[in-house]
Short mmCIF file of C-alpha atoms and ligand atoms in Angstrom, two decimals:
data_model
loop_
_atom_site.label_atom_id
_atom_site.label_comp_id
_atom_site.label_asym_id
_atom_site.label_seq_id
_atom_site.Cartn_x
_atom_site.Cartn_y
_atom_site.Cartn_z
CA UNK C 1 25.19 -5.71 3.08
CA UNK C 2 27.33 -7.53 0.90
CA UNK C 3 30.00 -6.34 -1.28
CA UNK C 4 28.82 -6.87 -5.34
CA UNK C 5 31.82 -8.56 -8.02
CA UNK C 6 33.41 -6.09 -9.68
CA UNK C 7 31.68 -6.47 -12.63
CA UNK C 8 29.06 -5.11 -11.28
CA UNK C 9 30.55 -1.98 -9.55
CA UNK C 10 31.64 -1.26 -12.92
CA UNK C 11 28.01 -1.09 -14.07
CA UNK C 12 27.20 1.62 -11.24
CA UNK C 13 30.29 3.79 -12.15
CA UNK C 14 30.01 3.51 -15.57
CA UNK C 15 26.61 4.74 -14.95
CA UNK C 16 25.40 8.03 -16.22
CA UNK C 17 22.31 8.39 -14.13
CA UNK C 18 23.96 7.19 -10.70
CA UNK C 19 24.67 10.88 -9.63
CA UNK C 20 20.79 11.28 -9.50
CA UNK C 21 20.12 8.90 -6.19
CA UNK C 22 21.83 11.57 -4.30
CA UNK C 23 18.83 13.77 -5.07
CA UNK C 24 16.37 11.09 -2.93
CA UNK C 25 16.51 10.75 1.20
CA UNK C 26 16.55 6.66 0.36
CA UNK C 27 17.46 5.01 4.25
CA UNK C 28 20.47 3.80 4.55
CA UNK C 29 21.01 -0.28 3.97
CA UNK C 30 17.46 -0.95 1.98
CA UNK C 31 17.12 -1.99 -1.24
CA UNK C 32 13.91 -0.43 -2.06
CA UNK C 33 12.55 -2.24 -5.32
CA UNK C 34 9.18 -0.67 -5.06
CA UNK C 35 9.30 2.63 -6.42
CA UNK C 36 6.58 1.20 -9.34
CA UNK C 37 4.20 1.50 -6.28
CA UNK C 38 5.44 4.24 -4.15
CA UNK C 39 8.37 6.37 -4.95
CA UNK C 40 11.33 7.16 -2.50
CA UNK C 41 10.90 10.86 -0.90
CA UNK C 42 13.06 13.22 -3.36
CA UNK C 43 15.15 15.68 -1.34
CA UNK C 44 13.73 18.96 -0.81
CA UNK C 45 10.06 18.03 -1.03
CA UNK C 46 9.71 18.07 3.05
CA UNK C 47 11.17 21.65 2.80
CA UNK C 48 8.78 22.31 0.67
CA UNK C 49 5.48 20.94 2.07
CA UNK C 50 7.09 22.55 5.69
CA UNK C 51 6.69 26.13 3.80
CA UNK C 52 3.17 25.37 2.06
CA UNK C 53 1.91 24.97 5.73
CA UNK C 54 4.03 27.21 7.41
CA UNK C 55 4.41 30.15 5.14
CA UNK C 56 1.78 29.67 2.74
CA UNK C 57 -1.31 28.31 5.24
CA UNK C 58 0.08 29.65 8.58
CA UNK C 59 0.83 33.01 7.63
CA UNK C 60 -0.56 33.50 4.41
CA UNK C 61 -3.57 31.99 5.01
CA UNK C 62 -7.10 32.74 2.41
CA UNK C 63 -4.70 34.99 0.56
CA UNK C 64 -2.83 32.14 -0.52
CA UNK C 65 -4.97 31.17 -2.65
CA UNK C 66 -4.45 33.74 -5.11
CA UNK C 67 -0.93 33.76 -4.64
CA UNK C 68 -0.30 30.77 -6.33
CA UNK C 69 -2.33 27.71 -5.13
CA UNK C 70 -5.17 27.93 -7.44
CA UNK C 71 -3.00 27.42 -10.50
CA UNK C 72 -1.15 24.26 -8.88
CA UNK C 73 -3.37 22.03 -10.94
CA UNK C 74 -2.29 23.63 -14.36
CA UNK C 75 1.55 24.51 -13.21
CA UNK C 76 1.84 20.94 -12.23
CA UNK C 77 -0.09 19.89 -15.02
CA UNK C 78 2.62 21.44 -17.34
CA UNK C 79 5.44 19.57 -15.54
CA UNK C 80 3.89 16.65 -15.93
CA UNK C 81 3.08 17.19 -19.89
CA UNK C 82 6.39 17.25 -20.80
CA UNK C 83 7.25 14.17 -19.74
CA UNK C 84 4.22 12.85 -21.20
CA UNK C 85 4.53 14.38 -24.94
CA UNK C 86 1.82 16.66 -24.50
CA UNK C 87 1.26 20.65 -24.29
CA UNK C 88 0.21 22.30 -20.90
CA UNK C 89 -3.20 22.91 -21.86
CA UNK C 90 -3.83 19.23 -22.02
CA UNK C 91 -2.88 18.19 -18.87
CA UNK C 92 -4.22 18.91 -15.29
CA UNK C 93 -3.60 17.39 -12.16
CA UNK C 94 -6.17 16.68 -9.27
CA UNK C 95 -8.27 14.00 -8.01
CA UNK C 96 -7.16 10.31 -8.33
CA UNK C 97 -6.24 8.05 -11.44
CA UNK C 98 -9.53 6.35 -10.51
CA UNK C 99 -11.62 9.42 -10.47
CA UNK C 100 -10.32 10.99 -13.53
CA UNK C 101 -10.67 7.88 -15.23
CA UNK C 102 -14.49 8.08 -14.65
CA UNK C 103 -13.99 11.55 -16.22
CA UNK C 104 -12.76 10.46 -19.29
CA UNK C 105 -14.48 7.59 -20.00
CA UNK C 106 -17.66 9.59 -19.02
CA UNK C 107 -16.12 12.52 -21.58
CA UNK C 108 -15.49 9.87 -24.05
CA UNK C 109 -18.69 7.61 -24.03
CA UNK C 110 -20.36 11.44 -24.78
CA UNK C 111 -18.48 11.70 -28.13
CA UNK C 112 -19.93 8.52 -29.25
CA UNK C 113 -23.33 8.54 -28.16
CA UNK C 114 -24.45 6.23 -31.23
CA UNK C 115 -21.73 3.30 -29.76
CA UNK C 116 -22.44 1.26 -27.03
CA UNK C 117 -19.27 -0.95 -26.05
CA UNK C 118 -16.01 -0.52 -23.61
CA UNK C 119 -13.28 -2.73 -24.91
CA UNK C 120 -10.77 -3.42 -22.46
CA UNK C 121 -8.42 -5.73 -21.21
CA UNK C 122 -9.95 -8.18 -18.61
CA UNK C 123 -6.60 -8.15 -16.55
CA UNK C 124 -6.63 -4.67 -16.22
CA UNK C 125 -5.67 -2.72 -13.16
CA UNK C 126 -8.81 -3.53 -11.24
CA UNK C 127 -9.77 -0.02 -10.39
CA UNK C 128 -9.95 0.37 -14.41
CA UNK C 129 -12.42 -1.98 -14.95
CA UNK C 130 -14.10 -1.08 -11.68
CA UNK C 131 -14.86 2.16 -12.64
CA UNK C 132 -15.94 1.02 -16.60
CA UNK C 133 -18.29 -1.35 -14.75
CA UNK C 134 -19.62 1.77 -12.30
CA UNK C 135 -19.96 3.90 -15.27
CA UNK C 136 -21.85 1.44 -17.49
CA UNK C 137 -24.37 0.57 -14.46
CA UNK C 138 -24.95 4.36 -13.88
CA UNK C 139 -25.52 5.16 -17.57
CA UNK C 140 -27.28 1.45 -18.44
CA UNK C 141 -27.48 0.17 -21.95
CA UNK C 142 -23.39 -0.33 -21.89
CA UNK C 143 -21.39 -3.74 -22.72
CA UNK C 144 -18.14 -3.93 -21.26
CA UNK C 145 -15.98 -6.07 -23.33
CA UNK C 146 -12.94 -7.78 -22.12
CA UNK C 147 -9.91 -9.21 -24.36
CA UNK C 148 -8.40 -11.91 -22.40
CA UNK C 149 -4.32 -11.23 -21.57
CA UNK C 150 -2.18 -12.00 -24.12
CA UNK C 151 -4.82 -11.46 -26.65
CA UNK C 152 -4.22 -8.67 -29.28
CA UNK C 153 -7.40 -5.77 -28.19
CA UNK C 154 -7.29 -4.41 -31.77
CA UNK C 155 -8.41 -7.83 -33.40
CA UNK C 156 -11.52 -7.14 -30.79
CA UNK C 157 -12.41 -3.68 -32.08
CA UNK C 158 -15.28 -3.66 -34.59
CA UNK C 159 -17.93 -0.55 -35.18
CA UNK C 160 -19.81 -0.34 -31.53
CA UNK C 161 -16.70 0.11 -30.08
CA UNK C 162 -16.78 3.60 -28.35
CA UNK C 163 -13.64 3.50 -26.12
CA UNK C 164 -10.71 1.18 -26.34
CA UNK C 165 -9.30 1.93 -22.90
CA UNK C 166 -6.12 0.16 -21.52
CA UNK C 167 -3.05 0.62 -19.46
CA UNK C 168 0.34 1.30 -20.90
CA UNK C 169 2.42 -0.83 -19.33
CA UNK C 170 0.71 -4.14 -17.07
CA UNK C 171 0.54 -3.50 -13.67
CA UNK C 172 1.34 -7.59 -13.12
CA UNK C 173 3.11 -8.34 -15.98
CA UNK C 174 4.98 -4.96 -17.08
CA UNK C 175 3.84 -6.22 -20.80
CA UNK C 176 3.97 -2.89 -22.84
CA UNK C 177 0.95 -1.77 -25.14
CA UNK C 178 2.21 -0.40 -28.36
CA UNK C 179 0.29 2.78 -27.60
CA UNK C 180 0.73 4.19 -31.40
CA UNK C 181 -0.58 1.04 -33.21
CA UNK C 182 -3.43 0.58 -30.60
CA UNK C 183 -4.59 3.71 -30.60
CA UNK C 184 -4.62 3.87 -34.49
CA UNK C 185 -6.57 0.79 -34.85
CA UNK C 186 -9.45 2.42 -32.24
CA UNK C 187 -9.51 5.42 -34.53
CA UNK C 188 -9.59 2.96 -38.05
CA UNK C 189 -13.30 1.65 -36.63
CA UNK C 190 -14.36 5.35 -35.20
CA UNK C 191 -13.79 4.86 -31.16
CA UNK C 192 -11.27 6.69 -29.03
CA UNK C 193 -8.53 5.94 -27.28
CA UNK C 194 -8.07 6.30 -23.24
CA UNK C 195 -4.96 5.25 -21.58
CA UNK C 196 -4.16 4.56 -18.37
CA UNK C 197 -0.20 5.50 -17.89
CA UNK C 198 0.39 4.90 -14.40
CA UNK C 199 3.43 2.57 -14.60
CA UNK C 200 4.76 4.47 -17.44
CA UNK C 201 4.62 7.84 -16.43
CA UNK C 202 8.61 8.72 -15.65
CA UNK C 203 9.50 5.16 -16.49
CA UNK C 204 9.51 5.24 -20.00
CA UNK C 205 9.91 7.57 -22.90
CA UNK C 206 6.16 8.21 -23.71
CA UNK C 207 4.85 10.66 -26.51
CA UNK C 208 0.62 10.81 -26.34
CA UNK C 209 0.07 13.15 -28.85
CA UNK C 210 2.45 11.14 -31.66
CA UNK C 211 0.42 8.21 -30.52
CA UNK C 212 -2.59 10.36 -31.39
CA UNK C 213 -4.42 9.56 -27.38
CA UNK C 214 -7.18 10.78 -26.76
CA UNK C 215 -7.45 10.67 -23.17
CA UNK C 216 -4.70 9.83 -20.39
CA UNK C 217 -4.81 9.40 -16.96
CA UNK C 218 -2.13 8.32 -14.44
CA UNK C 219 -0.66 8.31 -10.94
CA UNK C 220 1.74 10.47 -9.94
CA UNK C 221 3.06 8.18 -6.85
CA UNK C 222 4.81 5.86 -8.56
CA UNK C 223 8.23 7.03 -10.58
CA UNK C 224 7.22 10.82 -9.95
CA UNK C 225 7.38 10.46 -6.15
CA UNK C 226 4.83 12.61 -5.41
CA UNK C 227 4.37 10.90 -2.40
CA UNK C 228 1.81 8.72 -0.91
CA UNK C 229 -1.71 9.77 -2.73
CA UNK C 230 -0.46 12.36 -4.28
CA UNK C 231 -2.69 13.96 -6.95
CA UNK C 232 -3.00 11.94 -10.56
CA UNK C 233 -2.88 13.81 -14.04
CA UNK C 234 -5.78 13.73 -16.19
CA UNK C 235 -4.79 14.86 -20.31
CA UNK C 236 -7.35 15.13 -23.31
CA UNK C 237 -5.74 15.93 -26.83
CA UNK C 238 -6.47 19.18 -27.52
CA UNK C 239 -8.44 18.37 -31.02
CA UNK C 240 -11.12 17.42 -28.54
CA UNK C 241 -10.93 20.13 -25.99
CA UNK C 242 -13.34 22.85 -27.13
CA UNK C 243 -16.07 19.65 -27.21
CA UNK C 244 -15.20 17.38 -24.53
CA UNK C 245 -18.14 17.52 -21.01
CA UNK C 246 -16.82 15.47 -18.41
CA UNK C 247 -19.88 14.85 -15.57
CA UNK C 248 -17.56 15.71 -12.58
CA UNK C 249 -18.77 19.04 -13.42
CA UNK C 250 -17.37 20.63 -9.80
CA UNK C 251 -16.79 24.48 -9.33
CA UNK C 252 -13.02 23.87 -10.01
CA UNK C 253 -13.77 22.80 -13.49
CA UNK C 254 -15.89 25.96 -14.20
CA UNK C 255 -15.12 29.00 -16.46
CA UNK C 256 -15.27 31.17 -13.98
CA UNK C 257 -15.52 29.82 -9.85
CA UNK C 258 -15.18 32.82 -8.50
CA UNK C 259 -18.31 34.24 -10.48
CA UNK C 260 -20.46 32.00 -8.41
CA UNK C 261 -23.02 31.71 -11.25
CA UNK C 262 -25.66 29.50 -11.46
CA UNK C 263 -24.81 27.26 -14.17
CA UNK C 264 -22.24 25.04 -15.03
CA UNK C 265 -20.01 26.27 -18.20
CA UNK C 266 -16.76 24.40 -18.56
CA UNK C 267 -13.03 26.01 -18.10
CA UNK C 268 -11.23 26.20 -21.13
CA UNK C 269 -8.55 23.63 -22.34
CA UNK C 270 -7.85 20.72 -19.61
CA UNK C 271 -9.18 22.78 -16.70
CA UNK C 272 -12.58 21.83 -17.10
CA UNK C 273 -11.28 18.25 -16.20
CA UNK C 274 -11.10 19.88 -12.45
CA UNK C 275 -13.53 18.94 -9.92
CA UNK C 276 -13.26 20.42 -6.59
CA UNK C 277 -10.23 22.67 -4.27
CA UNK C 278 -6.90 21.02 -4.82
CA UNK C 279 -5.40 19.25 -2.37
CA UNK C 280 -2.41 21.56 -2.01
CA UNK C 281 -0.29 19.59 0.21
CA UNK C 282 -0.19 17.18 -2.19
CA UNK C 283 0.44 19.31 -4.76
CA UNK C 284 3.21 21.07 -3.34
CA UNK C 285 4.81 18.00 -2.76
CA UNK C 286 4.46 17.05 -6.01
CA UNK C 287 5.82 20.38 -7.45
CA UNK C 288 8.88 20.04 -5.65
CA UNK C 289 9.27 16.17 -6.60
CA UNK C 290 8.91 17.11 -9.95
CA UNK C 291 11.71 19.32 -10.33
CA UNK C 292 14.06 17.29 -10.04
CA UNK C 293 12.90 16.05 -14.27
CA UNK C 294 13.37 19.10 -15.80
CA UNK C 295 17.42 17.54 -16.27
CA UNK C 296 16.66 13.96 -17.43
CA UNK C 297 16.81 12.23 -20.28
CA UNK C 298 13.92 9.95 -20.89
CA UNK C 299 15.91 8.19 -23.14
CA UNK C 300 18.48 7.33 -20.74
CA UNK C 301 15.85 6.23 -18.32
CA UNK C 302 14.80 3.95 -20.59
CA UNK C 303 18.30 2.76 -21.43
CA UNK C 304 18.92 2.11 -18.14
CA UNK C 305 16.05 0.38 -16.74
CA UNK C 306 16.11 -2.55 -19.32
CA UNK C 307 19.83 -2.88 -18.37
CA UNK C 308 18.78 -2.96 -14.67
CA UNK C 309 15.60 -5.52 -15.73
CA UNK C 310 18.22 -7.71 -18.04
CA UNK C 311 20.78 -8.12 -15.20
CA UNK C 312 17.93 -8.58 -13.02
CA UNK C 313 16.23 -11.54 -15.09
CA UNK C 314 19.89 -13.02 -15.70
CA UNK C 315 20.91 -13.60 -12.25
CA UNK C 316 17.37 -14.74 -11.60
CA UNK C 317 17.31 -16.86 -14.50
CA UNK C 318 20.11 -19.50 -12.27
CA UNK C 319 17.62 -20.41 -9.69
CA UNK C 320 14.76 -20.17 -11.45
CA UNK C 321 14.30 -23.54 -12.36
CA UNK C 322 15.38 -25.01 -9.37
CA UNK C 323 12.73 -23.08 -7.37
CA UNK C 324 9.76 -23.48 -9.65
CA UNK C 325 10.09 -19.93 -10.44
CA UNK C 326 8.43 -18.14 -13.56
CA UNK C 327 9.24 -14.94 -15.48
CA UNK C 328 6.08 -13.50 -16.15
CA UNK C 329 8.16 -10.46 -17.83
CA UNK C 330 8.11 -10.26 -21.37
CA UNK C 331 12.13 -10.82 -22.36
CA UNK C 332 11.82 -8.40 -25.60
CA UNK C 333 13.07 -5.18 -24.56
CA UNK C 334 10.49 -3.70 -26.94
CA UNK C 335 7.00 -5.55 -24.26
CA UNK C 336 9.01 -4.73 -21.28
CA UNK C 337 8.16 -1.73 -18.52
CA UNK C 338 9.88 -1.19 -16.07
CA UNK C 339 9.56 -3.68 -13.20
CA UNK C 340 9.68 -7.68 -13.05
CA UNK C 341 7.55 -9.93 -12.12
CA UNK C 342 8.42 -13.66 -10.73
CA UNK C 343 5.34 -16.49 -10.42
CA UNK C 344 5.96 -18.26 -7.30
CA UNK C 345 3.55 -20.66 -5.77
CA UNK C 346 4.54 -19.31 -2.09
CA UNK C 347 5.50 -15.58 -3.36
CA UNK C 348 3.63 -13.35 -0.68
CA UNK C 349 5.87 -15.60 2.03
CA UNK C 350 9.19 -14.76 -0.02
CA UNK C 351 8.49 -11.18 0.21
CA UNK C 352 8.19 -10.79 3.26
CA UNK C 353 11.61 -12.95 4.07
CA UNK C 354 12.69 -10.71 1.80
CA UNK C 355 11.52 -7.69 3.56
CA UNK C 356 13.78 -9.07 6.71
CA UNK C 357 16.84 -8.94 4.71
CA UNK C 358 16.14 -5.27 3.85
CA UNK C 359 15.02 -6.44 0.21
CA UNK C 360 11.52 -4.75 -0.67
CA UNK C 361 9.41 -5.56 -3.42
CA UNK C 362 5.46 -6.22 -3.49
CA UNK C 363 3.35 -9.10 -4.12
CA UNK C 364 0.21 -9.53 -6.18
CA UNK C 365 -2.58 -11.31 -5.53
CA UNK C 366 -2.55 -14.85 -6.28
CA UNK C 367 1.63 -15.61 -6.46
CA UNK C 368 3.44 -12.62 -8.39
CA UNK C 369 6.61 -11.41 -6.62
CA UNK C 370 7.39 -7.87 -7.96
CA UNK C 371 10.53 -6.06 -8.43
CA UNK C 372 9.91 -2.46 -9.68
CA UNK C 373 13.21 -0.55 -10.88
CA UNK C 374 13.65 3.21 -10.94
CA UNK C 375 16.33 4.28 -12.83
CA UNK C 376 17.14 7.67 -10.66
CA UNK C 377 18.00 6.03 -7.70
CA UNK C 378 18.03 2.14 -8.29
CA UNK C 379 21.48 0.70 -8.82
CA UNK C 380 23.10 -2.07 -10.17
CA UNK C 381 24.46 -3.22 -7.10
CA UNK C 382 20.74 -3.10 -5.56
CA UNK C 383 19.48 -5.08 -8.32
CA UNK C 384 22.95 -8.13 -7.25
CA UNK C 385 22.04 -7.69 -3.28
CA UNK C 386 18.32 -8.26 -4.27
CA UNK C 387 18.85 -11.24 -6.37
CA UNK C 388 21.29 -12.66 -4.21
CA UNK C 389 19.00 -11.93 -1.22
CA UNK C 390 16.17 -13.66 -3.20
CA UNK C 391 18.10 -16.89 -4.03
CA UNK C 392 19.19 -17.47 -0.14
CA UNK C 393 15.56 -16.99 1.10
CA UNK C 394 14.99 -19.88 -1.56
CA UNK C 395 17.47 -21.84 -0.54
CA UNK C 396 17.64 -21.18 2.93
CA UNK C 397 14.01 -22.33 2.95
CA UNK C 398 13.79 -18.65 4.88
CA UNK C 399 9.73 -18.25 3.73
CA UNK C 400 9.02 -21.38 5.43
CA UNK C 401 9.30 -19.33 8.63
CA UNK C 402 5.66 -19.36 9.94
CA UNK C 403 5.80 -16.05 10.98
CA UNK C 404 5.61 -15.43 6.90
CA UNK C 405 2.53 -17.47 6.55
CA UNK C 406 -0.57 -14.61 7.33
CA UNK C 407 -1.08 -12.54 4.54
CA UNK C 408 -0.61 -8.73 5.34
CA UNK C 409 -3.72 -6.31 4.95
CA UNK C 410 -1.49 -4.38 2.34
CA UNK C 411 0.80 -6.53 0.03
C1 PLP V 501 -2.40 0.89 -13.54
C2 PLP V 501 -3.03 1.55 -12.35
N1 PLP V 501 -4.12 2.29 -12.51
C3 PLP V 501 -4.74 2.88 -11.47
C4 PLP V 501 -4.23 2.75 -10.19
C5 PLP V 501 -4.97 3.33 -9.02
O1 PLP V 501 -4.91 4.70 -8.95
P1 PLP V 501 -5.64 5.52 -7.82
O2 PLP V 501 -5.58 4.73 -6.56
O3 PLP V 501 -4.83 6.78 -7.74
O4 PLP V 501 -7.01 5.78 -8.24
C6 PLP V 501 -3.08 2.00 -9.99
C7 PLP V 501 -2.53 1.87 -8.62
O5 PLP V 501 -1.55 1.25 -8.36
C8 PLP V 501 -2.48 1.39 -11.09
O6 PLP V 501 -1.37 0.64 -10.92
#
């Protein structure tokens, strides 16, 4: 790899959060600009999943259980609410973000039986307006409503609006949701508020109970590194919890499971957002991953992923033109997550040139290139080598390669 100016060097020492990479097993010589989808492997998490199953399962077997496994959900749950802004009785972790966002909009649509609309964003995660659409064929009588991108959703709210559910931060775009004034305007016309924090979960400073959420759900694979399909979280404010039925209504979520009665009376607090037996090998490798954010400073996160996105957009900005390239990424610090996004007509074939010179980001569907940045363990320097690495695949005409042209199964 090549050696960065000195300017940039300077960046990485003057660093305050550079001592934290040495916490991940990143390999040696990648520039991995893709923790936004998957997070690098923390150290100490394979220790840790090698005593759930050898210690805990091998030896410990059924009584394992009641030596700790069956509160996973809630002990993770707490980790996971303090980065969130939330108390641990509002947060639980099992199931997918997909799943538990059935759950909530489920729970929701049940607080306003008298409404009959979903507002949402129409370029939305998929999976978020998969699941609306699944929900409001299942129940019938539903109109999903979809605010075009770029449009503002609260000038779309009116009185039948039950649920204003959107994602935090874009999953394309990285466009940021100002989560306070939304969720305000849902509660001036009577709906709730359910937000899907997946890319801004460990990304970005988040507080859900000053924005006044009402539901949250998010994945726990991306800046947590909780490894691949690791459990999501699921939160509901706790002004709701004594009320709130979500249909999911598995054994896990019960008052009691181990009273195997014959009727269905919901956990208290988040719990009852449970469905079935945690997925402890998950969970433990989540636990572990998660300890390493009991020591960081959101706010320094924050700090220092715009810095990384502004060098980022900078040194992209001096081919851009030349290459038909297009920022997608708002340039405010105040709309920007955490990752960028390029348009480029031939972007799935630049990836994967990319990928050859040890440069990974991901590609979405039709011609985003994305570059995800993780402020624990991305550095300054990665951010020059990738940009540098980018403009010579351009102008090397690398992606012409033909051996780039077949799109993979997984982008
Ligand atoms: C914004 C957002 N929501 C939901 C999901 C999907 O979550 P899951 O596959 O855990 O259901 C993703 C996956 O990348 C996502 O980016």
């Amino acid at each position: 790899m090549t050696t960065p100016p000195d300017a940039i060097a300077a960046l990485d020492e003057a660093d305050p959060l550079a001592p934290m990479r040495a916490l991940f097993d990143l390999p040696e010589g990648l520039v991995y600009l893709d923790g936004n989808s998957l997070g690098v492997l923390p150290r100490g998490v394979s220790e840790r999943v090698a005593r759930v199953i050898n210690d805990e399962w091998r030896q410990g077997l059924i009584s394992s259980w009641g030596g700790g496994w069956i509160d996973l959900p809630t002990s993770v749950g707490a980790a996971i609410a303090r980065l969130i802004g939330a108390t641990s009785e509002e947060v639980v972790v099992g199931d997918s973000t997909s799943v538990n966002l059935f759950k909530c909009l489920a729970a929701a649509l049940r607080l306003r039986p008298e409404r009959r609309v979903i507002l949402t964003e129409a370029d939305n995660f998929p999976t978020d307006n998969y699941i609306s659409q699944g929900l409001s064929d299942l129940l019938g009588g539903y109109q999903i409503r979809y605010v075009a991108a770029g449009d503002d959703p609260a000038a779309a709210l009116g009185d039948d609006v039950a649920v204003l559910s959107l994602t935090h931060v874009n999953y394309r775009t990285a466009a940021v949701h100002d989560m306070q004034r939304m969720t305000a305007a849902a509660h001036d016309v009577g709906a709730l508020a359910v937000w899907d924090m997946s890319h801004s979960t460990g990304a970005l400073p988040i507080d859900l109970n000053l924005a006044g959420a009402d539901f949250a759900v998010g994945c726990t694979y991306k800046y947590l590194n909780g490894g691949p399909g690791a459990p999501a979280f699921c939160f509901a404010a706790q002004s709701l919890l004594d009320e709130v039925r979500q249909p999911l209504s598995g054994w896990m979520g019960h008052m009691d499971p181990f009273a195997f009665g014959p009727d269905y009376e919901p956990a208290p607090a988040a719990r009852r957002f449970l469905c079935g037996t945690p997925q402890i090998l998950s969970l433990g490798a989540l636990s572990a991953a998660l300890e390493l954010w009991t020591e960081v400073d959101m706010v320094a996160v924050r700090r220092k992923s715009l810095a990384l996105s502004d060098l980022f957009i900078g040194l992209v900005d001096e081919f851009a033109e030349e290459h038909g390239l297009e920022i997608v990424t708002p340039r405010q610090h105040e709309q920007r997550g955490s990752h960028v996004s390029i348009r480029a007509a031939n972007g799935h074939a630049v990836m994967r040139a990319l990928a050859e010179r040890g440069v990974i980001g991901d590609f979405r569907a039709p011609d985003l290139m994305r570059f995800g940045f993780t402020p624990l363990y991305t550095s300054f320097t990665d951010i020059w080598r990738a940009a540098m690495a980018l403009r010579d695949v351009f102008e090397s005409r690398a992606w012409h390669d033909e051996r780039f042209a077949q799109r993979l199964r997984v982008t």
